[in-house]
Amino acid sequence: MNRTVIGMMSSYVGLNPCSIDWLWNQAKQPFGQWDRIQILANAERPDFMLMYNFHDFPQVPQRHWNPLKNQRRQKQFIDLQTALEAKRRGVPPERTLFLWREPPLAEIVHKNIATYNQAKPYCHYISGPDDHAPQPDYMPAIWYVNNTFAELEQMPPPPKVKPCSWITSGIDRTANHRTRLAFLQLIHESDLDCDFYGRGLPTWAKASAINNKWYGMAPYYYNLSIENYADNDWYVSEKLWDSLLSWCLPIYYGGSAADKLLPPGSFLRLPSLDEKGLQYIREVTATPDAWYEAKDAIAEARQIILHKLNLVNWLAEYVAKF
């Protein structure tokens, strides 16, 4: 059976150049296969191209009074165009998809809009989790627990030995980031039994760095899944998928997208990032009762993530329309 090959290009540092096995752990068949498609990120001549959080589009240079500078700028522009065409590997715009993952935070929304516009000459389908995107939509699910698809699909709940964890980062570029860090400090200074994991966090957080999120979630009944953006109907990120795939009951702070995508009872709503929110977490995590009550809903949500929301399945459904 002939398979449709999907290549990928991205501006994510960790994916550039893209490794051939990107997303293979999310595919239900070997070598990144899902039904009639195969993910081969660096395939030489793919049938479709996925631009995934790609923002390295050539910018038309502004003219300068100095002719030599104009020549240099024009040459740089042409070089960037040539490099982009090489990355596109001959895939036409009608078979190129652009998926953006950045939330429309007030400080960066203008950059998101500019990127959507820059993608238009190269892509037929341009989507992002905000109303400014040409095709507003939820982000197809990716996750950062490094278990195989088969393991995640078939595993029972792992042993739960601790109440609660939070995996986050020390990024503080926006007001929303700083609110999250202030809540982290509030929890740290309380008597709440919660373990912190992540990179770039302040030293007072006493957080541990981990390479596989599974180890910071699977042994815990509850996980704090706190988005950097919670103000529209589209944005929901891997924070929720990672938690559920690790068989945690997420205590979730985010927008309404999660309510539309997941079954009722599969996560709890954190009311706020303040003393009220802290008290809510304290009451829930005092016993594992809520986790036991939610176990069936968590199991259902996991299968929805793996089979329906999964980016690989999303790509298979998109290609099937051609």
Coordinates of C-alpha atoms in Angstrom, one line a residue:
M1 CA 0.0 0.0 0.0
N2 CA 1.4 3.4 -1.0
R3 CA 1.8 5.8 1.9
T4 CA 1.6 9.6 1.8
V5 CA 4.8 11.0 3.3
I6 CA 4.6 14.1 5.4
G7 CA 7.8 16.2 5.9
M8 CA 8.3 18.8 8.5
M9 CA 10.1 22.1 9.1
S10 CA 10.1 24.1 12.3
S11 CA 11.8 27.1 13.9
Y12 CA 11.9 25.2 17.3
V13 CA 15.6 25.0 18.2
G14 CA 15.3 21.4 19.3
L15 CA 13.7 20.4 16.0
N16 CA 16.0 22.2 13.6
P17 CA 17.2 20.4 11.6
C18 CA 14.3 18.1 12.1
S19 CA 15.1 14.5 13.1
I20 CA 13.5 11.9 10.9
D21 CA 11.7 10.3 13.9
W22 CA 9.9 13.4 15.1
L23 CA 6.4 12.2 16.3
W24 CA 7.2 8.5 15.9
N25 CA 6.3 7.9 19.5
Q26 CA 2.8 9.3 18.8
A27 CA 2.2 7.0 15.8
K28 CA 0.3 3.7 16.3
Q29 CA 2.4 1.9 13.7
P30 CA 6.2 1.6 13.3
F31 CA 8.3 4.3 11.7
G32 CA 5.8 7.0 12.1
Q33 CA 3.0 5.4 10.3
W34 CA -0.7 6.0 10.9
D35 CA -3.1 4.3 8.4
R36 CA -2.1 5.7 5.0
I37 CA 0.4 8.3 6.1
Q38 CA 4.0 8.3 7.3
I39 CA 5.8 11.0 9.2
L40 CA 9.3 11.5 7.9
A41 CA 10.3 14.9 9.0
N42 CA 13.4 15.2 6.8
A43 CA 12.2 13.2 3.8
E44 CA 13.9 14.4 0.6
R45 CA 10.7 14.6 -1.4
P46 CA 7.6 14.4 0.8
D47 CA 4.1 14.5 -0.5
F48 CA 3.0 17.1 2.1
M49 CA 4.9 19.6 4.2
L50 CA 4.0 20.6 7.8
M51 CA 5.4 24.0 8.9
Y52 CA 5.3 23.6 12.6
N53 CA 5.7 26.8 14.5
F54 CA 7.9 28.1 11.7
H55 CA 8.6 31.8 11.7
D56 CA 11.8 32.1 9.6
F57 CA 10.2 33.7 6.6
P58 CA 12.2 36.1 4.4
Q59 CA 11.4 39.8 5.1
V60 CA 11.4 42.2 2.1
P61 CA 14.3 44.6 2.9
Q62 CA 13.6 48.2 3.5
R63 CA 15.5 50.5 1.1
H64 CA 18.4 52.4 2.5
W65 CA 20.0 55.6 1.2
N66 CA 23.3 53.7 0.9
P67 CA 23.4 51.6 -2.4
L68 CA 25.9 49.2 -0.9
K69 CA 23.6 48.5 2.0
N70 CA 20.8 48.0 -0.4
Q71 CA 22.8 45.4 -2.3
R72 CA 23.8 43.5 0.8
R73 CA 20.2 43.5 2.1
Q74 CA 18.9 42.3 -1.3
K75 CA 21.5 39.5 -1.4
Q76 CA 20.5 38.5 2.2
F77 CA 16.9 38.4 1.2
I78 CA 17.6 36.3 -1.9
D79 CA 19.8 33.9 0.2
L80 CA 16.9 33.5 2.8
Q81 CA 14.4 32.8 0.0
T82 CA 16.7 30.2 -1.5
A83 CA 17.2 28.5 1.9
L84 CA 13.5 28.5 2.5
E85 CA 12.8 26.9 -0.8
A86 CA 15.3 24.2 -0.1
K87 CA 13.6 23.4 3.2
R88 CA 10.2 23.2 1.4
R89 CA 11.7 20.4 -0.8
G90 CA 9.4 21.1 -3.8
V91 CA 6.1 20.8 -1.9
P92 CA 3.6 23.2 -3.4
P93 CA 1.6 25.6 -1.2
E94 CA -1.7 23.6 -1.7
R95 CA 0.0 20.7 0.1
T96 CA 1.7 22.8 2.8
L97 CA 0.1 23.1 6.3
F98 CA 1.1 25.8 8.8
L99 CA 0.3 25.1 12.5
W100 CA 1.1 27.8 15.0
R101 CA 1.3 26.9 18.7
E102 CA 1.8 30.3 20.4
P103 CA -1.0 31.8 22.5
P104 CA -2.2 35.3 21.6
L105 CA -0.7 36.9 24.7
A106 CA -1.0 40.7 24.6
E107 CA 2.7 41.2 24.4
I108 CA 3.2 39.0 21.3
V109 CA -0.2 38.8 19.5
H110 CA 1.1 41.3 16.9
K111 CA 4.0 38.9 16.1
N112 CA 1.5 36.0 15.7
I113 CA -0.6 38.0 13.2
A114 CA 2.5 39.0 11.3
T115 CA 3.6 35.4 11.1
Y116 CA 0.2 34.3 9.8
N117 CA 0.5 36.9 7.0
Q118 CA 4.0 35.9 6.1
A119 CA 2.9 32.2 5.8
K120 CA 0.2 32.9 3.3
P121 CA 2.3 32.8 0.1
Y122 CA 3.7 29.4 1.1
C123 CA 0.7 27.6 2.7
H124 CA -2.8 26.6 1.8
Y125 CA -3.9 25.9 5.3
I126 CA -2.8 28.2 8.2
S127 CA -4.1 27.6 11.7
G128 CA -3.5 28.7 15.2
P129 CA -5.3 28.7 18.6
D130 CA -6.7 32.3 18.3
D131 CA -9.2 34.3 16.3
H132 CA -6.5 36.1 14.4
A133 CA -5.5 32.9 12.5
P134 CA -6.9 32.4 9.0
Q135 CA -8.3 29.0 10.4
P136 CA -8.8 29.4 14.1
D137 CA -8.7 25.9 15.7
Y138 CA -7.4 23.9 18.7
M139 CA -3.8 22.8 18.5
P140 CA -3.6 19.1 17.6
A141 CA -2.1 17.3 20.5
I142 CA 1.6 16.6 21.0
W143 CA 3.0 15.4 24.3
Y144 CA 6.3 15.2 26.1
V145 CA 6.1 11.9 28.0
N146 CA 8.5 9.7 26.2
N147 CA 6.6 6.4 26.3
T148 CA 5.6 4.7 23.1
F149 CA 2.0 4.9 21.8
A150 CA 1.4 1.3 22.6
E151 CA 2.6 1.7 26.1
L152 CA 0.4 4.7 26.7
E153 CA -2.6 3.0 25.0
Q154 CA -2.5 -0.2 27.0
M155 CA -1.0 0.7 30.4
P156 CA -3.0 0.6 33.6
P157 CA -2.5 3.4 36.2
P158 CA 1.0 3.3 37.5
P159 CA 1.6 3.2 41.3
K160 CA 0.7 6.6 42.9
V161 CA 2.8 7.4 45.9
K162 CA 2.7 11.2 46.3
P163 CA -0.1 13.8 46.2
C164 CA 0.9 16.5 43.8
S165 CA 3.5 17.9 41.3
W166 CA 3.9 20.9 39.0
I167 CA 6.2 20.9 36.0
T168 CA 6.8 24.5 34.8
S169 CA 9.5 26.9 33.7
G170 CA 11.1 30.2 34.9
I171 CA 10.1 32.1 31.7
D172 CA 8.9 35.6 32.8
R173 CA 8.6 37.5 29.5
T174 CA 4.9 38.4 29.9
A175 CA 2.5 39.5 32.6
N176 CA 0.9 36.0 32.5
H177 CA 4.2 34.3 33.0
R178 CA 4.9 36.5 36.0
T179 CA 1.5 35.8 37.5
R180 CA 2.3 32.1 37.2
L181 CA 5.6 32.5 38.9
A182 CA 4.0 34.5 41.7
F183 CA 1.6 31.6 42.3
L184 CA 4.5 29.2 42.3
Q185 CA 6.1 31.3 45.0
L186 CA 2.8 31.3 47.0
I187 CA 2.6 27.5 46.9
H188 CA 6.3 27.2 47.8
E189 CA 5.9 29.4 50.9
S190 CA 2.8 27.5 52.0
D191 CA 2.6 24.1 53.7
L192 CA 1.2 22.4 50.6
D193 CA 2.8 19.0 49.7
C194 CA 3.7 19.7 46.1
D195 CA 6.9 18.8 44.2
F196 CA 8.3 21.2 41.6
Y197 CA 10.1 20.2 38.4
G198 CA 11.4 22.3 35.5
R199 CA 14.2 24.4 34.1
G200 CA 15.2 28.0 34.6
L201 CA 13.2 28.4 37.8
P202 CA 14.4 30.6 40.7
T203 CA 16.7 28.9 43.1
W204 CA 14.2 29.3 45.9
A205 CA 11.8 26.9 44.1
K206 CA 14.2 24.0 44.7
A207 CA 13.0 22.4 41.5
S208 CA 14.5 19.4 39.9
A209 CA 15.2 19.2 36.1
I210 CA 13.9 16.1 34.3
N211 CA 14.2 14.9 30.7
N212 CA 11.0 12.9 30.7
K213 CA 7.9 14.4 32.1
W214 CA 6.6 11.0 33.0
Y215 CA 8.9 10.8 36.0
G216 CA 7.5 14.1 37.4
M217 CA 3.9 13.1 36.9
A218 CA 3.3 9.3 36.9
P219 CA 3.9 8.8 40.7
Y220 CA 1.5 11.5 41.6
Y221 CA -2.3 11.5 42.1
Y222 CA -2.6 15.2 41.0
N223 CA -0.7 17.5 38.7
L224 CA -1.0 21.3 38.4
S225 CA -1.6 22.0 34.7
I226 CA -1.4 25.8 34.4
E227 CA -1.5 27.4 31.0
N228 CA 0.2 30.6 30.2
Y229 CA -3.0 31.8 28.5
A230 CA -6.6 31.2 29.6
D231 CA -8.6 33.9 27.8
N232 CA -10.0 32.3 24.6
D233 CA -11.9 29.3 23.4
W234 CA -9.1 27.7 21.4
Y235 CA -5.9 27.5 23.4
V236 CA -5.0 24.2 25.3
S237 CA -1.5 22.9 25.4
E238 CA 0.5 19.8 26.1
K239 CA 0.4 20.6 29.8
L240 CA -3.0 18.9 30.0
W241 CA -2.2 16.0 27.7
D242 CA 1.0 15.1 29.6
S243 CA -0.8 15.1 32.9
L244 CA -3.6 12.8 31.7
L245 CA -1.4 10.5 29.8
S246 CA 0.6 10.1 33.0
W247 CA -2.7 9.0 34.7
C248 CA -2.8 12.1 36.9
L249 CA -6.0 14.1 37.7
P250 CA -5.0 17.5 36.4
I251 CA -5.9 20.6 38.5
Y252 CA -6.2 22.8 35.4
Y253 CA -6.1 26.5 34.9
G254 CA -6.9 27.4 31.3
G255 CA -9.5 28.4 28.8
S256 CA -12.7 26.7 27.8
A257 CA -11.2 24.6 25.0
A258 CA -10.5 21.7 27.4
D259 CA -14.2 21.4 28.3
K260 CA -15.1 20.9 24.6
L261 CA -12.4 18.4 23.9
L262 CA -12.4 16.1 27.0
P263 CA -15.1 14.2 28.9
P264 CA -16.6 15.8 32.1
G265 CA -14.7 14.9 35.3
S266 CA -11.4 14.1 33.6
F267 CA -9.8 17.2 35.1
L268 CA -10.6 19.7 37.8
R269 CA -10.8 23.5 37.4
L270 CA -8.5 25.6 39.4
P271 CA -10.5 28.8 40.2
S272 CA -7.7 31.3 40.4
L273 CA -3.9 31.8 40.8
D274 CA -4.1 33.3 44.3
E275 CA -5.0 32.3 47.9
K276 CA -8.3 31.0 46.8
G277 CA -6.7 28.7 44.3
L278 CA -4.1 27.6 46.9
Q279 CA -6.9 26.6 49.3
Y280 CA -8.7 24.7 46.5
I281 CA -5.5 22.7 45.8
R282 CA -5.0 22.1 49.5
E283 CA -8.5 20.7 49.9
V284 CA -8.4 18.4 46.8
T285 CA -4.9 17.0 47.4
A286 CA -5.5 16.2 51.1
T287 CA -6.8 12.8 50.0
P288 CA -6.7 10.7 46.8
D289 CA -10.5 10.5 46.8
A290 CA -11.0 12.8 43.8
W291 CA -8.5 10.8 41.8
Y292 CA -10.3 7.5 42.4
E293 CA -13.6 9.2 41.5
A294 CA -12.1 10.5 38.2
K295 CA -10.2 7.3 37.2
D296 CA -12.7 6.2 34.6
A297 CA -13.0 9.7 33.1
I298 CA -9.2 9.9 33.0
A299 CA -9.1 6.6 31.1
E300 CA -11.6 7.9 28.6
A301 CA -9.7 11.2 28.2
R302 CA -6.4 9.3 27.5
Q303 CA -7.9 7.4 24.6
I304 CA -9.4 10.6 23.1
I305 CA -5.9 12.2 23.3
L306 CA -4.2 9.2 21.8
H307 CA -6.6 8.5 19.0
K308 CA -8.5 11.7 18.2
L309 CA -6.6 14.8 19.3
N310 CA -3.2 13.3 18.4
L311 CA -1.4 15.4 15.8
V312 CA -0.5 12.3 13.8
N313 CA -4.2 11.3 13.5
W314 CA -5.1 15.0 12.7
L315 CA -2.6 14.8 9.8
A316 CA -4.0 11.5 8.6
E317 CA -7.5 13.0 8.5
Y318 CA -6.3 16.1 6.7
V319 CA -4.5 14.1 4.0
A320 CA -7.5 11.9 3.5
K321 CA -9.5 14.8 2.2
F322 CA -7.2 15.0 -0.9

